[in-house]
PDB file of C-alpha atoms in Angstrom:
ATOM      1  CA  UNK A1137       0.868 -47.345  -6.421  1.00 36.00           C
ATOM      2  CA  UNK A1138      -0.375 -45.830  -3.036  1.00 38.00           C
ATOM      3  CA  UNK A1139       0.402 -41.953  -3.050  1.00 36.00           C
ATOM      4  CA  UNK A1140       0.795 -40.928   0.633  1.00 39.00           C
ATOM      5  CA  UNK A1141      -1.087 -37.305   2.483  1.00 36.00           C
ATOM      6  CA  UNK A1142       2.254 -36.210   2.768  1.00 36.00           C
ATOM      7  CA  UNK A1143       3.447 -36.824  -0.682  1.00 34.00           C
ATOM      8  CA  UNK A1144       0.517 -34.403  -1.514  1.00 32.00           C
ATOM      9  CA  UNK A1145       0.862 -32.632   0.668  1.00 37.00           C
ATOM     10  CA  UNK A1146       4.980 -32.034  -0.390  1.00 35.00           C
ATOM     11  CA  UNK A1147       3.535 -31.926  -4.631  1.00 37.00           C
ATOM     12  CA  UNK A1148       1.401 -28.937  -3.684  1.00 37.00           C
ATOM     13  CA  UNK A1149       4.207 -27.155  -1.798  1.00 33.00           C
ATOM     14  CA  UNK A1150       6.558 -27.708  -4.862  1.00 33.00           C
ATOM     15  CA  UNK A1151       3.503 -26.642  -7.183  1.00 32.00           C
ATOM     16  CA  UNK A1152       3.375 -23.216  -4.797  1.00 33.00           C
ATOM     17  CA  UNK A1153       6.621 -22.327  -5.273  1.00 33.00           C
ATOM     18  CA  UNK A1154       7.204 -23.178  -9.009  1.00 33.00           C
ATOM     19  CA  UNK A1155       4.527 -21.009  -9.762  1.00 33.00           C
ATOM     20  CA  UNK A1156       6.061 -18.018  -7.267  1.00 34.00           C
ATOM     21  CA  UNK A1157       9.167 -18.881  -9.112  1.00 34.00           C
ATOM     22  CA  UNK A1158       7.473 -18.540 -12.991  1.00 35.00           C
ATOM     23  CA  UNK A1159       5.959 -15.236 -11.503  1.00 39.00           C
ATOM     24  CA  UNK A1160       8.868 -13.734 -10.656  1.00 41.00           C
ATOM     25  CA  UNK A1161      10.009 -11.369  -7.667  1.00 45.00           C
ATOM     26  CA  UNK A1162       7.759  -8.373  -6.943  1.00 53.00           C
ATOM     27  CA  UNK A1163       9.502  -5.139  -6.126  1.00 68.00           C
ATOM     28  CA  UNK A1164       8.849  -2.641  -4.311  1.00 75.00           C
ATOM     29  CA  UNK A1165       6.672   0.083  -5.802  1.00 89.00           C
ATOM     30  CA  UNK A1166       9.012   3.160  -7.044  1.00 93.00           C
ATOM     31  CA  UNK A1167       7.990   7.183  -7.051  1.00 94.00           C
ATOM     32  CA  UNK A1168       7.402   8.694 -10.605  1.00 95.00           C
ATOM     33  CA  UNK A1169       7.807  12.349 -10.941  1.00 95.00           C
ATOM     34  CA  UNK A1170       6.106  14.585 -13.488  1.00 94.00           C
ATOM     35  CA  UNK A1171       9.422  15.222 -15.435  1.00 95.00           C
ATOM     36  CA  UNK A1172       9.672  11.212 -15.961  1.00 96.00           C
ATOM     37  CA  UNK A1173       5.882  10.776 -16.796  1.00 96.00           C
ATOM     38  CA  UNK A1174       5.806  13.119 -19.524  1.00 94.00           C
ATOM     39  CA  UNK A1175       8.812  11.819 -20.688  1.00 95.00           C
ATOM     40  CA  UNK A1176       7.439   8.507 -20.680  1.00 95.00           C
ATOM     41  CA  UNK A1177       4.042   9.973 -22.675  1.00 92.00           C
ATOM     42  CA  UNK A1178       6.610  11.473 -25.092  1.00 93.00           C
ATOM     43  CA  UNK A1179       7.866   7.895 -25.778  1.00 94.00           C
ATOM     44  CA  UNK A1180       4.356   6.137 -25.713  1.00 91.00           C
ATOM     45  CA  UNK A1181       6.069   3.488 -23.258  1.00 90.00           C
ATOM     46  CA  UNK A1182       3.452   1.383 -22.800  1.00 92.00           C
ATOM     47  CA  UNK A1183       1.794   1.475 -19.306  1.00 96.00           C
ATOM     48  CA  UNK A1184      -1.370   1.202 -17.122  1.00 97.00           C
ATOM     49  CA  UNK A1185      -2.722   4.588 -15.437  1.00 98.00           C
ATOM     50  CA  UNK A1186      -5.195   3.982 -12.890  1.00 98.00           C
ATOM     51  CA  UNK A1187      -6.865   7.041 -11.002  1.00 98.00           C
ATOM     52  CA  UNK A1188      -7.579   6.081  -7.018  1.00 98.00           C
ATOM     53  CA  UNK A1189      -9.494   8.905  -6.214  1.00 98.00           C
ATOM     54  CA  UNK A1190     -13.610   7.748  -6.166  1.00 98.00           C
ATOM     55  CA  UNK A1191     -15.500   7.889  -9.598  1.00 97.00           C
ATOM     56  CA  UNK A1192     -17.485  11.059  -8.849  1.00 97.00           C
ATOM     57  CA  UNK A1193     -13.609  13.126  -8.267  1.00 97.00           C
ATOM     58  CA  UNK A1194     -12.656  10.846 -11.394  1.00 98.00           C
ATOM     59  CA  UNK A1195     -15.321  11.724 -13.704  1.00 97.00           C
ATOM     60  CA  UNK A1196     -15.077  15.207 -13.058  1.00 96.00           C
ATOM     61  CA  UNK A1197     -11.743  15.601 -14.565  1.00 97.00           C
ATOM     62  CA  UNK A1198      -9.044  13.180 -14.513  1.00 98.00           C
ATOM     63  CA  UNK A1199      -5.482  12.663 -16.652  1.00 97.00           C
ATOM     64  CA  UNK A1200      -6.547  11.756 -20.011  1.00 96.00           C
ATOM     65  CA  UNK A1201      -6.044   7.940 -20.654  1.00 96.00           C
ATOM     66  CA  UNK A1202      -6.421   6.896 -16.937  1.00 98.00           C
ATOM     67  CA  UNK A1203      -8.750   3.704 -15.514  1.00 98.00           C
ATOM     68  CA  UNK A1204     -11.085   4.448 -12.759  1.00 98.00           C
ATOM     69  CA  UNK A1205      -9.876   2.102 -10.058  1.00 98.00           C
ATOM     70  CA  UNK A1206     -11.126   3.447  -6.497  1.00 98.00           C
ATOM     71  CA  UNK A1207      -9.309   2.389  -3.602  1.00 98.00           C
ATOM     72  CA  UNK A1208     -12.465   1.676  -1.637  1.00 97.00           C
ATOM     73  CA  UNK A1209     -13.160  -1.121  -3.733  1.00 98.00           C
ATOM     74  CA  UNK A1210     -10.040  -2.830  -2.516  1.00 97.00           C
ATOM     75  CA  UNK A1211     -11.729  -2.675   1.066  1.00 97.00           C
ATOM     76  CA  UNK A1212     -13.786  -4.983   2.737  1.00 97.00           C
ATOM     77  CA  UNK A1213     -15.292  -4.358   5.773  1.00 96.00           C
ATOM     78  CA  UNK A1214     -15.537  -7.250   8.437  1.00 96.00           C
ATOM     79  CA  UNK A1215     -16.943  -6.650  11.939  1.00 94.00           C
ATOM     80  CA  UNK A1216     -15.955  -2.746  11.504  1.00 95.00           C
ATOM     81  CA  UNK A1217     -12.497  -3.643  10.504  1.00 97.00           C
ATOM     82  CA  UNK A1218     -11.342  -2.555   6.864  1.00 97.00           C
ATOM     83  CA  UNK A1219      -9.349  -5.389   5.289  1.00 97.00           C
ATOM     84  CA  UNK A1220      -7.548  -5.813   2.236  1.00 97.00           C
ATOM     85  CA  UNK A1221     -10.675  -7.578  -0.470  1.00 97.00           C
ATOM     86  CA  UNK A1222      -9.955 -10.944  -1.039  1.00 96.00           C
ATOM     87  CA  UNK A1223      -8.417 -12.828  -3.889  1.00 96.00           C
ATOM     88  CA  UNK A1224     -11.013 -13.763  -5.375  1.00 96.00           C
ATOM     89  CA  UNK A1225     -12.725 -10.217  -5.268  1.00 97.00           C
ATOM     90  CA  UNK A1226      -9.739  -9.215  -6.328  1.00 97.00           C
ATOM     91  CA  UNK A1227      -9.205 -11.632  -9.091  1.00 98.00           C
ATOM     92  CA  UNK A1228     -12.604  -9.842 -10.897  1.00 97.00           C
ATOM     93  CA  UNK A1229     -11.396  -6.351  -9.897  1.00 98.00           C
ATOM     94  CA  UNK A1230      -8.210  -6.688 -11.341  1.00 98.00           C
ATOM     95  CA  UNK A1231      -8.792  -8.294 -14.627  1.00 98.00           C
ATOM     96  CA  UNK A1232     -11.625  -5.457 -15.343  1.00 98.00           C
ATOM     97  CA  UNK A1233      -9.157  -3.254 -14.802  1.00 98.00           C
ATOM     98  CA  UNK A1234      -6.529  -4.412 -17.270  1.00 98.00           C
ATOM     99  CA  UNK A1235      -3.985  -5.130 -14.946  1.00 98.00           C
ATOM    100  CA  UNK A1236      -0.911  -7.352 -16.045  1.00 96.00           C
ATOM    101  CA  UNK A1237       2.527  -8.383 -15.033  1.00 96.00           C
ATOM    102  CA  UNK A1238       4.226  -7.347 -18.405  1.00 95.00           C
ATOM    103  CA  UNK A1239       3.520  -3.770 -18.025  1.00 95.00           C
ATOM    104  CA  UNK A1240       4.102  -1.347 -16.240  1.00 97.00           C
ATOM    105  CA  UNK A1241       0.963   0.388 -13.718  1.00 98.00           C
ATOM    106  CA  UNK A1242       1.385   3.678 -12.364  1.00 98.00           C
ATOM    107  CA  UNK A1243      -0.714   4.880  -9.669  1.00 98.00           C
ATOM    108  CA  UNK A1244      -1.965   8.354  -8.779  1.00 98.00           C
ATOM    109  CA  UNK A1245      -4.447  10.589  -6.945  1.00 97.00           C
ATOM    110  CA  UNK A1246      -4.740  14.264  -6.031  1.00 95.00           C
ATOM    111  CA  UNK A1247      -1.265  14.204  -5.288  1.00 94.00           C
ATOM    112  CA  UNK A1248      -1.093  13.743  -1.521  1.00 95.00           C
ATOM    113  CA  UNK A1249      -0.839  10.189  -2.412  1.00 97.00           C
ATOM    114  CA  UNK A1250      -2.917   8.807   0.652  1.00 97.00           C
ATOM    115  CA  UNK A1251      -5.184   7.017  -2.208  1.00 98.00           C
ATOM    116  CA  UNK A1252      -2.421   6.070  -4.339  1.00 98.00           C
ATOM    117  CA  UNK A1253      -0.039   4.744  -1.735  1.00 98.00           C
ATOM    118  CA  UNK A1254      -2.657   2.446  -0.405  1.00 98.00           C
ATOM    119  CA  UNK A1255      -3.931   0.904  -4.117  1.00 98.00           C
ATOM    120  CA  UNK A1256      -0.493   0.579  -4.820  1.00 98.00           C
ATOM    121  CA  UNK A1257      -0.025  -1.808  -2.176  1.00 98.00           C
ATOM    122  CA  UNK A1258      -2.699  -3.725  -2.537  1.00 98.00           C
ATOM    123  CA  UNK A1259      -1.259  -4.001  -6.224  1.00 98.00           C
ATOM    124  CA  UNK A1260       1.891  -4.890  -4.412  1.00 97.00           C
ATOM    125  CA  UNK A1261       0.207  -7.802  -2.236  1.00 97.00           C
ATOM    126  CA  UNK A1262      -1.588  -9.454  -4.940  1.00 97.00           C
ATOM    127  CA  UNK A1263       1.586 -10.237  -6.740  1.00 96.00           C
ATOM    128  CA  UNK A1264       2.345  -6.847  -9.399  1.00 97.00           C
ATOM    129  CA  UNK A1265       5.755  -6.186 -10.129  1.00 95.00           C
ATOM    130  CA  UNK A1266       5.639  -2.870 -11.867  1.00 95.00           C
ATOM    131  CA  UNK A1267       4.257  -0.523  -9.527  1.00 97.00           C
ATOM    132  CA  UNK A1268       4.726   3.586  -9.189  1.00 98.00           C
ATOM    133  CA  UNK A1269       3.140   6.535  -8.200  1.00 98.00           C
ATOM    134  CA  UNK A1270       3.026   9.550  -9.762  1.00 97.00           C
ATOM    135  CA  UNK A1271       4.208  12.191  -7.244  1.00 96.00           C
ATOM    136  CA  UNK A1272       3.262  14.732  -8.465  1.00 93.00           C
ATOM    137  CA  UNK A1273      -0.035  17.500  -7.985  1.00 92.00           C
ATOM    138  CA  UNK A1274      -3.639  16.905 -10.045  1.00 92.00           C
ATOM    139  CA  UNK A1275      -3.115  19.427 -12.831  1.00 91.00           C
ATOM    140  CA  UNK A1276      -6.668  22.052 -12.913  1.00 88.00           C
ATOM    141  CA  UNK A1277      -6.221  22.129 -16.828  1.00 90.00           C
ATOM    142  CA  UNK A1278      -5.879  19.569 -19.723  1.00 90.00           C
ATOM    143  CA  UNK A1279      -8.029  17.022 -17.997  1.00 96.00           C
ATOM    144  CA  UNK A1280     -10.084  14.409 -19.499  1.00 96.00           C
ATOM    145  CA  UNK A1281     -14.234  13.564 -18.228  1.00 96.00           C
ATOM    146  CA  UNK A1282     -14.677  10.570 -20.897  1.00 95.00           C
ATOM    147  CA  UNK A1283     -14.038   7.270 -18.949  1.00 96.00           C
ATOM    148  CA  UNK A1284     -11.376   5.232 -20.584  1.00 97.00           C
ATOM    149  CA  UNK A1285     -12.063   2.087 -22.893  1.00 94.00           C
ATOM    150  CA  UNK A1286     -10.596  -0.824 -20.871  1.00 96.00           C
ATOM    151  CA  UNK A1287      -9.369  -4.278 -22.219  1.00 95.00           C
ATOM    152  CA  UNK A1288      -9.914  -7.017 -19.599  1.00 97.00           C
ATOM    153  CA  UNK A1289      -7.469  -9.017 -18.842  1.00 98.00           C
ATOM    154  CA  UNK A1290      -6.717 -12.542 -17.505  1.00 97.00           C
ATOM    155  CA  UNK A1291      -4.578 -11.799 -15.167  1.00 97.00           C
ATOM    156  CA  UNK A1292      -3.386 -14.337 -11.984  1.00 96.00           C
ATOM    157  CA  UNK A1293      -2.917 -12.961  -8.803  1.00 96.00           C
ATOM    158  CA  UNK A1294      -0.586 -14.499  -6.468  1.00 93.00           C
ATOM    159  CA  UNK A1295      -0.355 -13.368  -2.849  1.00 94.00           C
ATOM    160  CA  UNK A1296       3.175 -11.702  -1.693  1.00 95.00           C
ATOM    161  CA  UNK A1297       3.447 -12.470   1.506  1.00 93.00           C
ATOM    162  CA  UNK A1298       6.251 -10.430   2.107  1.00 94.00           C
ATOM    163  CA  UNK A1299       4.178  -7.459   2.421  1.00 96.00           C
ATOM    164  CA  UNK A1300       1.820  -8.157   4.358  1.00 97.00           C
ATOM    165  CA  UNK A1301       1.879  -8.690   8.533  1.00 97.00           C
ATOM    166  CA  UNK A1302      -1.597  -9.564  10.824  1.00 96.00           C
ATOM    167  CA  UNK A1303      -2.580  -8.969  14.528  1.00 97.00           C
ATOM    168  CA  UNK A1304      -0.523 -11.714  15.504  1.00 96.00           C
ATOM    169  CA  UNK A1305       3.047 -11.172  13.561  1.00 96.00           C
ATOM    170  CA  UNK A1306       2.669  -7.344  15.221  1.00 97.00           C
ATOM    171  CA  UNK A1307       2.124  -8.577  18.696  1.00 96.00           C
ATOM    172  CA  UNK A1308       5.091 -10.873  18.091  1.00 95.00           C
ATOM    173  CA  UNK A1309       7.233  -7.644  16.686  1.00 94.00           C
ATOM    174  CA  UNK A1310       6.771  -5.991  20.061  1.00 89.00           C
ATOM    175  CA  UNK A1311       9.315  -8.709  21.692  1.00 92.00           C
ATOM    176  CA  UNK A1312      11.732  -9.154  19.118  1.00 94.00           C
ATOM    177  CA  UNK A1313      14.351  -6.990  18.788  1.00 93.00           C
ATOM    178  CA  UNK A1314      15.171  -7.842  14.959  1.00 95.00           C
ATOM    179  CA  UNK A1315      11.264  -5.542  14.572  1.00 96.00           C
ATOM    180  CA  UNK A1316       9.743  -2.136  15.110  1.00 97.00           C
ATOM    181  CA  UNK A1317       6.649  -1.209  14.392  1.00 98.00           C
ATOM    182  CA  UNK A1318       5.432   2.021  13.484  1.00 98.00           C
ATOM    183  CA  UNK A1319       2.442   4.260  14.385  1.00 98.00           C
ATOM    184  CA  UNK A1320       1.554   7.019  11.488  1.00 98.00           C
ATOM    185  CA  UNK A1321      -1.498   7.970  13.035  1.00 98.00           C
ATOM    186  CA  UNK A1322      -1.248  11.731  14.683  1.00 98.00           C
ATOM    187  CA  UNK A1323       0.687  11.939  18.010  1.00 98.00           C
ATOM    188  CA  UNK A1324      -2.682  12.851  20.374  1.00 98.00           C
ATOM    189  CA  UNK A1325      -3.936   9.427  19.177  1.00 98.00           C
ATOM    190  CA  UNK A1326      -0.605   7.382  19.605  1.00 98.00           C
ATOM    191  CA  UNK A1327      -0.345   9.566  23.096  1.00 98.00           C
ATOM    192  CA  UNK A1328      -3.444   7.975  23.758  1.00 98.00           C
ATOM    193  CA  UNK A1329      -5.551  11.740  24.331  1.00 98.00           C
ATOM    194  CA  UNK A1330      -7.763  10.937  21.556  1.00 97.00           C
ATOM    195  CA  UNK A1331      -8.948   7.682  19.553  1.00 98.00           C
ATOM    196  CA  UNK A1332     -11.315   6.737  16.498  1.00 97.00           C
ATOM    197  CA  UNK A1333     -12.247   3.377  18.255  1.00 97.00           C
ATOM    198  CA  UNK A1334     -12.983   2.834  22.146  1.00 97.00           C
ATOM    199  CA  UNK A1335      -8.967   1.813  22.635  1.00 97.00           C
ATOM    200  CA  UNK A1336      -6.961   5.143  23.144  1.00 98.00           C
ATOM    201  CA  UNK A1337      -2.948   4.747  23.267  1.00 98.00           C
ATOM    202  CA  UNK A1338      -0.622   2.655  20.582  1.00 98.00           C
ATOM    203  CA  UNK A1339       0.708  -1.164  20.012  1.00 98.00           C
ATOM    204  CA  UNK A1340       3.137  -1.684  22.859  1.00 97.00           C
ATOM    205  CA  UNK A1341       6.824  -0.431  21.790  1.00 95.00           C
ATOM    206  CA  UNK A1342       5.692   0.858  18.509  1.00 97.00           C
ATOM    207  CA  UNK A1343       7.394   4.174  17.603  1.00 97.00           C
ATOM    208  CA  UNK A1344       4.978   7.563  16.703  1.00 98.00           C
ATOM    209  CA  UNK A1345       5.954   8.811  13.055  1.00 98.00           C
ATOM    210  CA  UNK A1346       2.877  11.173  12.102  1.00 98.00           C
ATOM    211  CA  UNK A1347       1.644  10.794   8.569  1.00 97.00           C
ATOM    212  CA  UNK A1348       2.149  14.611   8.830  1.00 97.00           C
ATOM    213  CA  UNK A1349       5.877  14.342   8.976  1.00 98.00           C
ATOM    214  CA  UNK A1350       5.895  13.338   5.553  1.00 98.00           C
ATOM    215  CA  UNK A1351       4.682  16.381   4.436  1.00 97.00           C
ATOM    216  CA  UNK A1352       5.654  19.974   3.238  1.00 95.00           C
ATOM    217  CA  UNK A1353       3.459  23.148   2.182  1.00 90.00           C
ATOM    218  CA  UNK A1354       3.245  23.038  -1.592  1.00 81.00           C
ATOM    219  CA  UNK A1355       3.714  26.273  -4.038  1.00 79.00           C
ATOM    220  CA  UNK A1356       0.084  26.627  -3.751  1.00 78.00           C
ATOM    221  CA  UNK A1357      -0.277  25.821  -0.112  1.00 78.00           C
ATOM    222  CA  UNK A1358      -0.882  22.138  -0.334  1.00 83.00           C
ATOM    223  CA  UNK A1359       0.474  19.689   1.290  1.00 91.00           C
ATOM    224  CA  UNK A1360       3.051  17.803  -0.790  1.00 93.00           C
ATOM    225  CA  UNK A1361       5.607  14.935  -0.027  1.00 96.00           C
ATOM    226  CA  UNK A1362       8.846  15.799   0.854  1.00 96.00           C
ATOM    227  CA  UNK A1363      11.760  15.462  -1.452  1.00 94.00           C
ATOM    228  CA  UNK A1364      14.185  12.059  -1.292  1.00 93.00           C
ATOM    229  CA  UNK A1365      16.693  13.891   0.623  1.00 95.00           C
ATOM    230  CA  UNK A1366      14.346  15.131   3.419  1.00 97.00           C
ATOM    231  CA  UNK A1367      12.563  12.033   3.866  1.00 96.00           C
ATOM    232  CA  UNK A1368      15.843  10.443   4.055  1.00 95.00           C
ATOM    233  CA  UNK A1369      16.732  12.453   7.216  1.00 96.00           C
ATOM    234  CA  UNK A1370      13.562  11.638   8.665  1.00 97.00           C
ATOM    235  CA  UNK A1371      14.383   7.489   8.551  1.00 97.00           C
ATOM    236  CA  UNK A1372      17.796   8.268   9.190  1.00 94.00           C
ATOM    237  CA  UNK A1373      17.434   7.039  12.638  1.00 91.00           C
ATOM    238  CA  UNK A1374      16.137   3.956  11.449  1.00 96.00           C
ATOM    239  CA  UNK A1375      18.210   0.499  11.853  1.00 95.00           C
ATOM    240  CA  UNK A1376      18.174  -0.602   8.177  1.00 94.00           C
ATOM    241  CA  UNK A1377      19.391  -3.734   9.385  1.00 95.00           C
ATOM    242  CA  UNK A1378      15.709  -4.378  11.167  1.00 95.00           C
ATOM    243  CA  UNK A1379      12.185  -5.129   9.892  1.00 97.00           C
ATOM    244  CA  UNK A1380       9.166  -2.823  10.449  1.00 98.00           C
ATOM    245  CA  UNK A1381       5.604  -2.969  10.173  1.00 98.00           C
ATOM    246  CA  UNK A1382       3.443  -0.120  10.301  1.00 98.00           C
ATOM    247  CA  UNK A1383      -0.236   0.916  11.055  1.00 98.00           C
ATOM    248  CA  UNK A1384      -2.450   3.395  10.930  1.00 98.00           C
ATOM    249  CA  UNK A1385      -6.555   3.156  11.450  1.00 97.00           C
ATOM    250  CA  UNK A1386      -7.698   2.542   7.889  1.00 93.00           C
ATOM    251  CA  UNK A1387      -4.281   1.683   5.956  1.00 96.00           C
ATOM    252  CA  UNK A1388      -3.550   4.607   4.297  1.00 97.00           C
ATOM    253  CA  UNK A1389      -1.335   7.205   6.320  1.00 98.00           C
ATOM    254  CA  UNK A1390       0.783   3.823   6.758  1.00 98.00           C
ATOM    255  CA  UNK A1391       0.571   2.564   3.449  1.00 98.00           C
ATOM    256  CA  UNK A1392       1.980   5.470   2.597  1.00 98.00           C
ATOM    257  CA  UNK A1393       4.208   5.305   5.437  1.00 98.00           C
ATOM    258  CA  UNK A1394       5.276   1.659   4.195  1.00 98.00           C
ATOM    259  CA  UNK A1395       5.981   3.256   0.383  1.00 97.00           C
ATOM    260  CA  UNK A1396       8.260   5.762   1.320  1.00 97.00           C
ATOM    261  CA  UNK A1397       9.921   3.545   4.083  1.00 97.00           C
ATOM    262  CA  UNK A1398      10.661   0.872   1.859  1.00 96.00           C
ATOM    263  CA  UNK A1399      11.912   4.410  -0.972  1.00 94.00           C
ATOM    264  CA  UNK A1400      14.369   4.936   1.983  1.00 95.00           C
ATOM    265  CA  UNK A1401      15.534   1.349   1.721  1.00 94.00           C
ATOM    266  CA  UNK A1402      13.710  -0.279   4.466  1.00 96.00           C
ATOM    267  CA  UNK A1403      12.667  -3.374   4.646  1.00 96.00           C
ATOM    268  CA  UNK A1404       8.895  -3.262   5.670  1.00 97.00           C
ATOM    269  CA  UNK A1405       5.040  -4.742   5.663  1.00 97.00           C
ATOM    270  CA  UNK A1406       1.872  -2.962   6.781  1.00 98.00           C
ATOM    271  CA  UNK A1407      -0.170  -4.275   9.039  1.00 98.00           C
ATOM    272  CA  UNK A1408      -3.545  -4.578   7.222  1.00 97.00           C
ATOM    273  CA  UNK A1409      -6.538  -4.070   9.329  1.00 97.00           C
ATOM    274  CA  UNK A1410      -4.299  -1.668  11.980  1.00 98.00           C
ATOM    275  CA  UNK A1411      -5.508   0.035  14.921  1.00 98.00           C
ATOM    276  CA  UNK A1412      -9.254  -1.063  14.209  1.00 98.00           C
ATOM    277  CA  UNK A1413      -8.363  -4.463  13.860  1.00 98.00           C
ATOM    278  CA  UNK A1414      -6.179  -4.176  17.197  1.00 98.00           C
ATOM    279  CA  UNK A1415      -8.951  -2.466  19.145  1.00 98.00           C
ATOM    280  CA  UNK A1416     -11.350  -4.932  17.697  1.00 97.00           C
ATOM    281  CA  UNK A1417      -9.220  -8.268  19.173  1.00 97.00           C
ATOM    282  CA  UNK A1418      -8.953  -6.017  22.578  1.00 97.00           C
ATOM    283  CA  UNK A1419      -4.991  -6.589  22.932  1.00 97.00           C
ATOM    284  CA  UNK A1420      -2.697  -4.983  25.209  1.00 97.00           C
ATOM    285  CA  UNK A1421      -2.043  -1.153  24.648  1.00 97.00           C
ATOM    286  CA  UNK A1422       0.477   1.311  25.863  1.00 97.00           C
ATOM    287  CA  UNK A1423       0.431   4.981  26.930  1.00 93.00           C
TER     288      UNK A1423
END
């Protein structure tokens, strides 16, 4: 019997989404305080700690038990554009690394969560469904310089689409009124009176919310995220009924930006590649 192109064609789209379907839904990645990690310690819940600061801050002191895993080696770099690292990259990265689907990962950095935020959704994108980050400050005592023992794993990665927008699904967002996309980079730059690349302004229609806002001064005087409740005024003005997609230059103010949007109960994707990759394809910009 004859199989036709399109009844392949139909078999591998059934394939696609059994496997999506085995795999399960991937959530969106939740905030961990300090209270609920020890607590979680105290229980030996079994988990995945992975440190996104670079090895050098890592193996100067880092929370005893956690995997090196530097976000810069979820970057690739194509014609001066960063971009998520591809599957296959990925693949490697992932499964020296431990990760699984059956276990919970949680995700942290010096506490600013600029690293963190950003690993975590690359995490996100390439299908794990157990993400948080630890909100909470780098403690200056009790910290560990031996590099944790690491089991590879044979972990799958599927991409989540869902996460995830390009050049052209944010040039689309400016014209439908179901999207908004939004700017984290500092005002000057969205104002257009300063840029990193040779475009100065923002995406037309896209909305300015500074990575700053998301900020308070700490105890000690450094910057920490703002509680649930003040974060939650900040979105307030937010349709929840509508779809964002934000941007920064490198990914990480609005990675972070996309974490504590979708905390507020947003529904949104980042636009890997951002303002680099917009300045790089030369499309329309408003001031």
């Amino acid at each position: 019997m004859k199989i036709s192109h399109k009844e392949i064609g139909m078999g591998r789209v059934l394939t696609v989404a059994l496997l999506l379907l085995l795999a399960g839904p991937v959530r969106a990645a939740e905030s961990l305080s300090l209270a609920e990690w020890q607590r979680w310690q105290q229980q030996r819940l079994p988990v995945l700690l992975y440190d996104a600061r670079e090895p050098q801050a890592y193996g100067s002191g880092h929370r005893p038990g956690a995997i090196s895993f530097p976000v810069s080696s979820t970057y690739r770099e194509v014609d001066g554009v960063l971009l998520a690292q591809t599957i296959s990259v990925m693949t490697e990265r992932l499964r020296q690394a431990g990760a699984r689907a059956d276990v919970a990962i949680v995700v942290y950095d010096d506490g600013q969560l600029l690293d963190a935020a950003r690993l975590a959704w690359v995490l996100e994108l390439y299908g794990l469904p157990q993400i948080y980050l630890l909100n909470a400050p780098l403690p200056k005592t009790a910290l560990s310089t031996e590099a944790t023992q690491v089991s590879p794993s044979r972990y799958l990665p599927s991409l989540n689409p869902d996460v995830l927008a390009n050049a052209r699904m944010t040039q689309l967002a400016g014209f439908n009124p179901d999207f908004t996309v939004i700017d984290n980079r500092p005002e000057p730059d969205y104002l257009g009176q300063r840029s990193e690349t040779d475009k100065f302004g923002h995406i037309p229609g896209a909305v300015n919310i500074p990575m700053t806002a998301f900020y308070e001064p700490g105890d000690d005087g450094q910057p920490r995220i703002k509680s649930a409740e003040q974060l939650a005024l900040l979105f307030s003005k937010l349709n929840k009924n509508q779809r964002y997609i934000t941007y920064c230059y490198s990914g990480k103010a609005s990675t972070l930006g996309y974490f504590l949007m979708r905390q507020a109960g947003l529904d949104v994707m980042h636009y890997d590649g951002s303002w680099l990759d917009w300045s790089a394809r030369d499309l329309p910009v408003e001031r």
